[in-house]
Amino acid sequence: MDFEDFEPFEPDAGGQQIRDRATDAEVAEREAAALELLQAGTGTALSAQLIAERFDVSLRQARRYVRVAVFEALEPLTAVTLDCEVAIDLQRLDMITGRALAAGDEALAIKAMTARARAVAQFRRVLEPATPRRVRLRTARTRPEMIG
């Protein structure tokens, strides 16, 4: 095969075209377009569809570009914001548990209680240090005035 006959987009056995990877500039352009769409108020699903059509990429790849743009569109998370969101989520789980118990749906109540317990445990792991703390108890050896 001569290099003159080579075409970069040859169909594979399934009839689909094999493409080269996108350059860094193309990726940056697609992510910027996704960010623009999200900032304009377009939802993530529609943004992915528009990116797929505009840049002739698969919907799966377009979702990746939108996912990256979502992280850039988010404001930095502060400890206060995190505390508020956790409190709201825990309250919702409590409400689900209460309503399920009132309706007699014990299976849903157990699932909600389990989810709440897991959320609390995970939140505590984030806040507490990973290594156990040592507690020193005062004894006669550490306090000479106690030695009689």
GROMACS .gro file of N, CA and C in nm:
model
  444
    1MET      N    1   0.085  -0.118   0.000
    1MET     CA    2   0.000   0.000   0.000
    1MET      C    3   0.089   0.124   0.000
    2ASP      N    4   0.063   0.213  -0.093
    2ASP     CA    5   0.138   0.337  -0.101
    2ASP      C    6   0.079   0.438  -0.004
    3PHE      N    7   0.163   0.533   0.039
    3PHE     CA    8   0.115   0.638   0.128
    3PHE      C    9   0.017   0.730   0.056
    4GLU      N   10   0.025   0.736  -0.074
    4GLU     CA   11  -0.066   0.821  -0.150
    4GLU      C   12  -0.209   0.766  -0.146
    5ASP      N   13  -0.221   0.633  -0.133
    5ASP     CA   14  -0.353   0.571  -0.130
    5ASP      C   15  -0.415   0.566   0.010
    6PHE      N   16  -0.336   0.602   0.110
    6PHE     CA   17  -0.382   0.591   0.248
    6PHE      C   18  -0.486   0.697   0.280
    7GLU      N   19  -0.598   0.652   0.337
    7GLU     CA   20  -0.702   0.744   0.383
    7GLU      C   21  -0.712   0.730   0.535
    8PRO      N   22  -0.708   0.840   0.610
    8PRO     CA   23  -0.707   0.829   0.755
    8PRO      C   24  -0.838   0.777   0.814
    9PHE      N   25  -0.948   0.790   0.743
    9PHE     CA   26  -1.078   0.746   0.796
    9PHE      C   27  -1.128   0.628   0.715
   10GLU      N   28  -1.067   0.512   0.736
   10GLU     CA   29  -1.110   0.393   0.664
   10GLU      C   30  -1.221   0.324   0.743
   11PRO      N   31  -1.320   0.270   0.673
   11PRO     CA   32  -1.424   0.196   0.745
   11PRO      C   33  -1.367   0.065   0.799
   12ASP      N   34  -1.414   0.026   0.919
   12ASP     CA   35  -1.371  -0.101   0.974
   12ASP      C   36  -1.467  -0.210   0.926
   13ALA      N   37  -1.455  -0.329   0.982
   13ALA     CA   38  -1.535  -0.442   0.936
   13ALA      C   39  -1.684  -0.419   0.958
   14GLY      N   40  -1.721  -0.339   1.062
   14GLY     CA   41  -1.861  -0.313   1.090
   14GLY      C   42  -1.919  -0.200   1.008
   15GLY      N   43  -1.840  -0.139   0.921
   15GLY     CA   44  -1.889  -0.031   0.839
   15GLY      C   45  -1.874   0.107   0.903
   16GLN      N   46  -1.827   0.111   1.028
   16GLN     CA   47  -1.807   0.240   1.093
   16GLN      C   48  -1.667   0.291   1.061
   17GLN      N   49  -1.651   0.420   1.072
   17GLN     CA   50  -1.522   0.478   1.039
   17GLN      C   51  -1.430   0.475   1.161
   18ILE      N   52  -1.303   0.444   1.135
   18ILE     CA   53  -1.201   0.449   1.239
   18ILE      C   54  -1.140   0.588   1.234
   19ARG      N   55  -1.135   0.654   1.348
   19ARG     CA   56  -1.084   0.792   1.350
   19ARG      C   57  -0.961   0.801   1.437
   20ASP      N   58  -0.881   0.900   1.406
   20ASP     CA   59  -0.766   0.930   1.491
   20ASP      C   60  -0.816   0.999   1.617
   21ARG      N   61  -0.733   1.002   1.719
   21ARG     CA   62  -0.768   1.071   1.842
   21ARG      C   63  -0.772   1.221   1.818
   22ALA      N   64  -0.852   1.288   1.897
   22ALA     CA   65  -0.863   1.434   1.885
   22ALA      C   66  -0.736   1.498   1.941
   23THR      N   67  -0.698   1.609   1.883
   23THR     CA   68  -0.583   1.682   1.933
   23THR      C   69  -0.622   1.756   2.061
   24ASP      N   70  -0.523   1.805   2.132
   24ASP     CA   71  -0.551   1.880   2.255
   24ASP      C   72  -0.633   2.004   2.225
   25ALA      N   73  -0.607   2.067   2.112
   25ALA     CA   74  -0.683   2.188   2.074
   25ALA      C   75  -0.829   2.153   2.047
   26GLU      N   76  -0.854   2.041   1.981
   26GLU     CA   77  -0.991   1.999   1.953
   26GLU      C   78  -1.065   1.964   2.082
   27VAL      N   79  -0.997   1.897   2.172
   27VAL     CA   80  -1.058   1.862   2.301
   27VAL      C   81  -1.093   1.989   2.377
   28ALA      N   82  -1.000   2.083   2.382
   28ALA     CA   83  -1.024   2.209   2.453
   28ALA      C   84  -1.141   2.285   2.390
   29GLU      N   85  -1.151   2.284   2.258
   29GLU     CA   86  -1.260   2.353   2.189
   29GLU      C   87  -1.395   2.289   2.224
   30ARG      N   88  -1.399   2.156   2.227
   30ARG     CA   89  -1.523   2.085   2.257
   30ARG      C   90  -1.565   2.105   2.403
   31GLU      N   91  -1.467   2.104   2.493
   31GLU     CA   92  -1.499   2.127   2.634
   31GLU      C   93  -1.547   2.270   2.657
   32ALA      N   94  -1.486   2.366   2.585
   32ALA     CA   95  -1.529   2.506   2.596
   32ALA      C   96  -1.671   2.523   2.543
   33ALA      N   97  -1.702   2.455   2.433
   33ALA     CA   98  -1.838   2.462   2.378
   33ALA      C   99  -1.938   2.402   2.476
   34ALA      N  100  -1.902   2.293   2.540
   34ALA     CA  101  -1.990   2.230   2.639
   34ALA      C  102  -2.011   2.323   2.758
   35LEU      N  103  -1.904   2.390   2.801
   35LEU     CA  104  -1.915   2.484   2.913
   35LEU      C  105  -2.006   2.601   2.876
   36GLU      N  106  -1.995   2.651   2.754
   36GLU     CA  107  -2.083   2.760   2.708
   36GLU      C  108  -2.229   2.717   2.713
   37LEU      N  109  -2.256   2.597   2.663
   37LEU     CA  110  -2.394   2.547   2.663
   37LEU      C  111  -2.448   2.535   2.805
   38LEU      N  112  -2.366   2.482   2.896
   38LEU     CA  113  -2.412   2.467   3.033
   38LEU      C  114  -2.435   2.602   3.101
   39GLN      N  115  -2.348   2.698   3.075
   39GLN     CA  116  -2.363   2.829   3.135
   39GLN      C  117  -2.484   2.903   3.078
   40ALA      N  118  -2.525   2.867   2.957
   40ALA     CA  119  -2.643   2.926   2.896
   40ALA      C  120  -2.772   2.865   2.951
   41GLY      N  121  -2.758   2.761   3.033
   41GLY     CA  122  -2.875   2.700   3.094
   41GLY      C  123  -2.922   2.574   3.025
   42THR      N  124  -2.848   2.527   2.928
   42THR     CA  125  -2.883   2.402   2.860
   42THR      C  126  -2.852   2.287   2.954
   43GLY      N  127  -2.938   2.190   2.961
   43GLY     CA  128  -2.916   2.074   3.047
   43GLY      C  129  -2.803   1.987   2.995
   44THR      N  130  -2.758   1.896   3.079
   44THR     CA  131  -2.645   1.812   3.042
   44THR      C  132  -2.678   1.718   2.926
   45ALA      N  133  -2.798   1.661   2.925
   45ALA     CA  134  -2.835   1.568   2.819
   45ALA      C  135  -2.842   1.638   2.683
   46LEU      N  136  -2.907   1.755   2.682
   46LEU     CA  137  -2.918   1.829   2.556
   46LEU      C  138  -2.782   1.882   2.512
   47SER      N  139  -2.699   1.924   2.607
   47SER     CA  140  -2.565   1.972   2.574
   47SER      C  141  -2.484   1.861   2.508
   48ALA      N  142  -2.493   1.740   2.563
   48ALA     CA  143  -2.420   1.628   2.505
   48ALA      C  144  -2.469   1.599   2.363
   49GLN      N  145  -2.599   1.605   2.342
   49GLN     CA  146  -2.654   1.581   2.209
   49GLN      C  147  -2.605   1.687   2.110
   50LEU      N  148  -2.607   1.813   2.151
   50LEU     CA  149  -2.563   1.922   2.064
   50LEU      C  150  -2.413   1.912   2.032
   51ILE      N  151  -2.333   1.876   2.133
   51ILE     CA  152  -2.189   1.859   2.111
   51ILE      C  153  -2.163   1.744   2.014
   52ALA      N  154  -2.238   1.634   2.029
   52ALA     CA  155  -2.221   1.519   1.940
   52ALA      C  156  -2.252   1.557   1.796
   53GLU      N  157  -2.358   1.634   1.776
   53GLU     CA  158  -2.395   1.674   1.640
   53GLU      C  159  -2.298   1.778   1.584
   54ARG      N  160  -2.262   1.874   1.665
   54ARG     CA  161  -2.178   1.985   1.618
   54ARG      C  162  -2.038   1.939   1.579
   55PHE      N  163  -1.980   1.848   1.660
   55PHE     CA  164  -1.842   1.807   1.636
   55PHE      C  165  -1.831   1.668   1.575
   56ASP      N  166  -1.946   1.608   1.542
   56ASP     CA  167  -1.950   1.477   1.479
   56ASP      C  168  -1.874   1.373   1.562
   57VAL      N  169  -1.909   1.367   1.690
   57VAL     CA  170  -1.850   1.267   1.780
   57VAL      C  171  -1.964   1.182   1.834
   58SER      N  172  -1.929   1.072   1.896
   58SER     CA  173  -2.033   0.985   1.953
   58SER      C  174  -2.097   1.054   2.073
   59LEU      N  175  -2.217   1.010   2.104
   59LEU     CA  176  -2.288   1.065   2.219
   59LEU      C  177  -2.211   1.034   2.347
   60ARG      N  178  -2.150   0.918   2.352
   60ARG     CA  179  -2.070   0.881   2.470
   60ARG      C  180  -1.953   0.976   2.489
   61GLN      N  181  -1.883   1.008   2.380
   61GLN     CA  182  -1.771   1.102   2.389
   61GLN      C  183  -1.821   1.242   2.424
   62ALA      N  184  -1.933   1.281   2.369
   62ALA     CA  185  -1.989   1.413   2.400
   62ALA      C  186  -2.025   1.423   2.548
   63ARG      N  187  -2.074   1.313   2.604
   63ARG     CA  188  -2.105   1.314   2.749
   63ARG      C  189  -1.979   1.335   2.831
   64ARG      N  190  -1.868   1.281   2.785
   64ARG     CA  191  -1.741   1.303   2.856
   64ARG      C  192  -1.702   1.451   2.854
   65TYR      N  193  -1.717   1.516   2.740
   65TYR     CA  194  -1.685   1.659   2.732
   65TYR      C  195  -1.776   1.740   2.825
   66VAL      N  196  -1.903   1.703   2.829
   66VAL     CA  197  -1.998   1.774   2.915
   66VAL      C  198  -1.964   1.748   3.061
   67ARG      N  199  -1.925   1.626   3.094
   67ARG     CA  200  -1.888   1.594   3.233
   67ARG      C  201  -1.771   1.680   3.280
   68VAL      N  202  -1.672   1.698   3.195
   68VAL     CA  203  -1.558   1.784   3.230
   68VAL      C  204  -1.605   1.928   3.247
   69ALA      N  205  -1.693   1.973   3.160
   69ALA     CA  206  -1.744   2.110   3.168
   69ALA      C  207  -1.825   2.132   3.295
   70VAL      N  208  -1.897   2.031   3.339
   70VAL     CA  209  -1.977   2.042   3.461
   70VAL      C  210  -1.886   2.072   3.580
   71PHE      N  211  -1.773   2.003   3.587
   71PHE     CA  212  -1.680   2.027   3.698
   71PHE      C  213  -1.622   2.167   3.693
   72GLU      N  214  -1.600   2.220   3.575
   72GLU     CA  215  -1.548   2.357   3.564
   72GLU      C  216  -1.655   2.460   3.598
   73ALA      N  217  -1.780   2.426   3.573
   73ALA     CA  218  -1.889   2.520   3.599
   73ALA      C  219  -1.923   2.529   3.748
   74LEU      N  220  -1.887   2.426   3.823
   74LEU     CA  221  -1.918   2.426   3.966
   74LEU      C  222  -1.830   2.525   4.041
   75GLU      N  223  -1.888   2.587   4.140
   75GLU     CA  224  -1.810   2.674   4.227
   75GLU      C  225  -1.734   2.588   4.326
   76PRO      N  226  -1.623   2.639   4.379
   76PRO     CA  227  -1.548   2.560   4.476
   76PRO      C  228  -1.634   2.526   4.598
   77LEU      N  229  -1.620   2.406   4.647
   77LEU     CA  230  -1.698   2.359   4.759
   77LEU      C  231  -1.631   2.401   4.890
   78THR      N  232  -1.706   2.468   4.974
   78THR     CA  233  -1.653   2.509   5.104
   78THR      C  234  -1.704   2.414   5.211
   79ALA      N  235  -1.644   2.420   5.329
   79ALA     CA  236  -1.685   2.334   5.439
   79ALA      C  237  -1.828   2.364   5.482
   80VAL      N  238  -1.865   2.491   5.481
   80VAL     CA  239  -2.001   2.529   5.521
   80VAL      C  240  -2.103   2.474   5.422
   81THR      N  241  -2.074   2.486   5.293
   81THR     CA  242  -2.164   2.432   5.190
   81THR      C  243  -2.179   2.281   5.205
   82LEU      N  244  -2.068   2.215   5.228
   82LEU     CA  245  -2.071   2.070   5.245
   82LEU      C  246  -2.154   2.031   5.367
   83ASP      N  247  -2.134   2.103   5.479
   83ASP     CA  248  -2.213   2.076   5.600
   83ASP      C  249  -2.363   2.092   5.574
   84CYS      N  250  -2.399   2.198   5.504
   84CYS     CA  251  -2.541   2.223   5.474
   84CYS      C  252  -2.598   2.112   5.385
   85GLU      N  253  -2.524   2.073   5.283
   85GLU     CA  254  -2.573   1.969   5.194
   85GLU      C  255  -2.587   1.835   5.266
   86VAL      N  256  -2.492   1.803   5.352
   86VAL     CA  257  -2.501   1.678   5.428
   86VAL      C  258  -2.622   1.682   5.521
   87ALA      N  259  -2.642   1.795   5.589
   87ALA     CA  260  -2.756   1.807   5.680
   87ALA      C  261  -2.888   1.792   5.605
   88ILE      N  262  -2.898   1.852   5.489
   88ILE     CA  263  -3.020   1.842   5.409
   88ILE      C  264  -3.042   1.697   5.364
   89ASP      N  265  -2.936   1.631   5.318
   89ASP     CA  266  -2.949   1.493   5.274
   89ASP      C  267  -2.990   1.401   5.389
   90LEU      N  268  -2.932   1.422   5.506
   90LEU     CA  269  -2.969   1.341   5.622
   90LEU      C  270  -3.114   1.364   5.662
   91GLN      N  271  -3.158   1.490   5.652
   91GLN     CA  272  -3.297   1.521   5.685
   91GLN      C  273  -3.392   1.452   5.586
   92ARG      N  274  -3.355   1.453   5.459
   92ARG     CA  275  -3.439   1.386   5.359
   92ARG      C  276  -3.449   1.236   5.387
   93LEU      N  277  -3.336   1.175   5.423
   93LEU     CA  278  -3.339   1.033   5.455
   93LEU      C  279  -3.425   1.006   5.577
   94ASP      N  280  -3.420   1.096   5.676
   94ASP     CA  281  -3.507   1.082   5.793
   94ASP      C  282  -3.655   1.091   5.753
   95MET      N  283  -3.686   1.184   5.663
   95MET     CA  284  -3.824   1.200   5.617
   95MET      C  285  -3.871   1.076   5.542
   96ILE      N  286  -3.784   1.021   5.457
   96ILE     CA  287  -3.820   0.900   5.383
   96ILE      C  288  -3.846   0.785   5.481
   97THR      N  289  -3.760   0.774   5.582
   97THR     CA  290  -3.778   0.669   5.682
   97THR      C  291  -3.911   0.685   5.754
   98GLY      N  292  -3.941   0.806   5.799
   98GLY     CA  293  -4.067   0.831   5.871
   98GLY      C  294  -4.189   0.804   5.786
   99ARG      N  295  -4.187   0.849   5.663
   99ARG     CA  296  -4.303   0.827   5.575
   99ARG      C  297  -4.321   0.679   5.541
  100ALA      N  298  -4.207   0.610   5.523
  100ALA     CA  299  -4.216   0.467   5.493
  100ALA      C  300  -4.272   0.390   5.611
  101LEU      N  301  -4.228   0.425   5.731
  101LEU     CA  302  -4.282   0.358   5.850
  101LEU      C  303  -4.430   0.388   5.868
  102ALA      N  304  -4.470   0.513   5.842
  102ALA     CA  305  -4.612   0.549   5.855
  102ALA      C  306  -4.697   0.476   5.751
  103ALA      N  307  -4.640   0.450   5.635
  103ALA     CA  308  -4.714   0.380   5.530
  103ALA      C  309  -4.706   0.228   5.546
  104GLY      N  310  -4.624   0.182   5.641
  104GLY     CA  311  -4.611   0.038   5.662
  104GLY      C  312  -4.512  -0.030   5.570
  105ASP      N  313  -4.431   0.048   5.501
  105ASP     CA  314  -4.331  -0.008   5.409
  105ASP      C  315  -4.199  -0.024   5.485
  106GLU      N  316  -4.185  -0.136   5.554
  106GLU     CA  317  -4.067  -0.158   5.636
  106GLU      C  318  -3.940  -0.175   5.554
  107ALA      N  319  -3.952  -0.233   5.435
  107ALA     CA  320  -3.835  -0.254   5.350
  107ALA      C  321  -3.772  -0.121   5.309
  108LEU      N  322  -3.856  -0.026   5.268
  108LEU     CA  323  -3.805   0.105   5.230
  108LEU      C  324  -3.749   0.179   5.351
  109ALA      N  325  -3.813   0.165   5.466
  109ALA     CA  326  -3.763   0.229   5.588
  109ALA      C  327  -3.626   0.176   5.626
  110ILE      N  328  -3.607   0.046   5.613
  110ILE     CA  329  -3.477  -0.012   5.644
  110ILE      C  330  -3.371   0.037   5.546
  111LYS      N  331  -3.405   0.045   5.419
  111LYS     CA  332  -3.310   0.095   5.319
  111LYS      C  333  -3.272   0.239   5.347
  112ALA      N  334  -3.369   0.322   5.384
  112ALA     CA  335  -3.342   0.463   5.414
  112ALA      C  336  -3.256   0.476   5.539
  113MET      N  337  -3.285   0.396   5.641
  113MET     CA  338  -3.204   0.401   5.763
  113MET      C  339  -3.061   0.355   5.735
  114THR      N  340  -3.047   0.253   5.653
  114THR     CA  341  -2.914   0.203   5.616
  114THR      C  342  -2.837   0.309   5.538
  115ALA      N  343  -2.903   0.375   5.446
  115ALA     CA  344  -2.839   0.481   5.368
  115ALA      C  345  -2.796   0.595   5.458
  116ARG      N  346  -2.880   0.630   5.554
  116ARG     CA  347  -2.846   0.738   5.647
  116ARG      C  348  -2.725   0.700   5.732
  117ALA      N  349  -2.722   0.576   5.781
  117ALA     CA  350  -2.610   0.530   5.863
  117ALA      C  351  -2.480   0.531   5.783
  118ARG      N  352  -2.488   0.488   5.657
  118ARG     CA  353  -2.368   0.491   5.572
  118ARG      C  354  -2.321   0.633   5.546
  119ALA      N  355  -2.415   0.723   5.524
  119ALA     CA  356  -2.378   0.863   5.499
  119ALA      C  357  -2.311   0.925   5.621
  120VAL      N  358  -2.366   0.898   5.738
  120VAL     CA  359  -2.307   0.950   5.861
  120VAL      C  360  -2.167   0.892   5.881
  121ALA      N  361  -2.151   0.763   5.860
  121ALA     CA  362  -2.020   0.699   5.876
  121ALA      C  363  -1.918   0.757   5.780
  122GLN      N  364  -1.960   0.779   5.656
  122GLN     CA  365  -1.868   0.834   5.557
  122GLN      C  366  -1.831   0.978   5.593
  123PHE      N  367  -1.926   1.056   5.638
  123PHE     CA  368  -1.899   1.193   5.676
  123PHE      C  369  -1.804   1.197   5.796
  124ARG      N  370  -1.821   1.107   5.890
  124ARG     CA  371  -1.731   1.101   6.006
  124ARG      C  372  -1.591   1.063   5.965
  125ARG      N  373  -1.578   0.970   5.868
  125ARG     CA  374  -1.444   0.932   5.820
  125ARG      C  375  -1.373   1.051   5.758
  126VAL      N  376  -1.447   1.137   5.693
  126VAL     CA  377  -1.387   1.256   5.631
  126VAL      C  378  -1.339   1.353   5.738
  127LEU      N  379  -1.418   1.369   5.842
  127LEU     CA  380  -1.387   1.467   5.944
  127LEU      C  381  -1.283   1.421   6.046
  128GLU      N  382  -1.282   1.293   6.077
  128GLU     CA  383  -1.190   1.242   6.178
  128GLU      C  384  -1.061   1.196   6.114
  129PRO      N  385  -0.951   1.207   6.188
  129PRO     CA  386  -0.824   1.160   6.134
  129PRO      C  387  -0.825   1.009   6.116
  130ALA      N  388  -0.746   0.961   6.022
  130ALA     CA  389  -0.743   0.819   5.990
  130ALA      C  390  -0.674   0.738   6.100
  131THR      N  391  -0.576   0.797   6.166
  131THR     CA  392  -0.504   0.723   6.270
  131THR      C  393  -0.570   0.746   6.405
  132PRO      N  394  -0.570   0.646   6.489
  132PRO     CA  395  -0.629   0.664   6.622
  132PRO      C  396  -0.545   0.759   6.706
  133ARG      N  397  -0.612   0.834   6.790
  133ARG     CA  398  -0.541   0.926   6.879
  133ARG      C  399  -0.504   0.854   7.007
  134ARG      N  400  -0.390   0.888   7.059
  134ARG     CA  401  -0.348   0.830   7.186
  134ARG      C  402  -0.392   0.921   7.299
  135VAL      N  403  -0.447   0.861   7.398
  135VAL     CA  404  -0.488   0.935   7.517
  135VAL      C  405  -0.395   0.894   7.630
  136ARG      N  406  -0.330   0.992   7.690
  136ARG     CA  407  -0.240   0.961   7.801
  136ARG      C  408  -0.314   0.983   7.932
  137LEU      N  409  -0.320   0.880   8.010
  137LEU     CA  410  -0.382   0.889   8.141
  137LEU      C  411  -0.274   0.922   8.244
  138ARG      N  412  -0.307   1.011   8.335
  138ARG     CA  413  -0.210   1.046   8.438
  138ARG      C  414  -0.203   0.935   8.542
  139THR      N  415  -0.086   0.899   8.574
  139THR     CA  416  -0.064   0.795   8.675
  139THR      C  417   0.035   0.846   8.778
  140ALA      N  418   0.068   0.764   8.871
  140ALA     CA  419   0.165   0.801   8.974
  140ALA      C  420   0.299   0.831   8.910
  141ARG      N  421   0.331   0.765   8.800
  141ARG     CA  422   0.459   0.790   8.733
  141ARG      C  423   0.462   0.926   8.666
  142THR      N  424   0.351   0.970   8.612
  142THR     CA  425   0.349   1.097   8.540
  142THR      C  426   0.325   1.216   8.631
  143ARG      N  427   0.271   1.191   8.749
  143ARG     CA  428   0.246   1.301   8.842
  143ARG      C  429   0.317   1.272   8.975
  144PRO      N  430   0.434   1.329   8.993
  144PRO     CA  431   0.513   1.298   9.113
  144PRO      C  432   0.441   1.339   9.243
  145GLU      N  433   0.354   1.441   9.239
  145GLU     CA  434   0.287   1.483   9.361
  145GLU      C  435   0.189   1.378   9.414
  146MET      N  436   0.153   1.281   9.328
  146MET     CA  437   0.062   1.176   9.369
  146MET      C  438   0.134   1.065   9.445
  147ILE      N  439   0.265   1.062   9.431
  147ILE     CA  440   0.342   0.957   9.499
  147ILE      C  441   0.346   0.995   9.648
  148GLY      N  442   0.299   0.912   9.726
  148GLY     CA  443   0.278   0.941   9.864
  148GLY      C  444   0.387   0.936   9.953
   0.00000   0.00000   0.00000
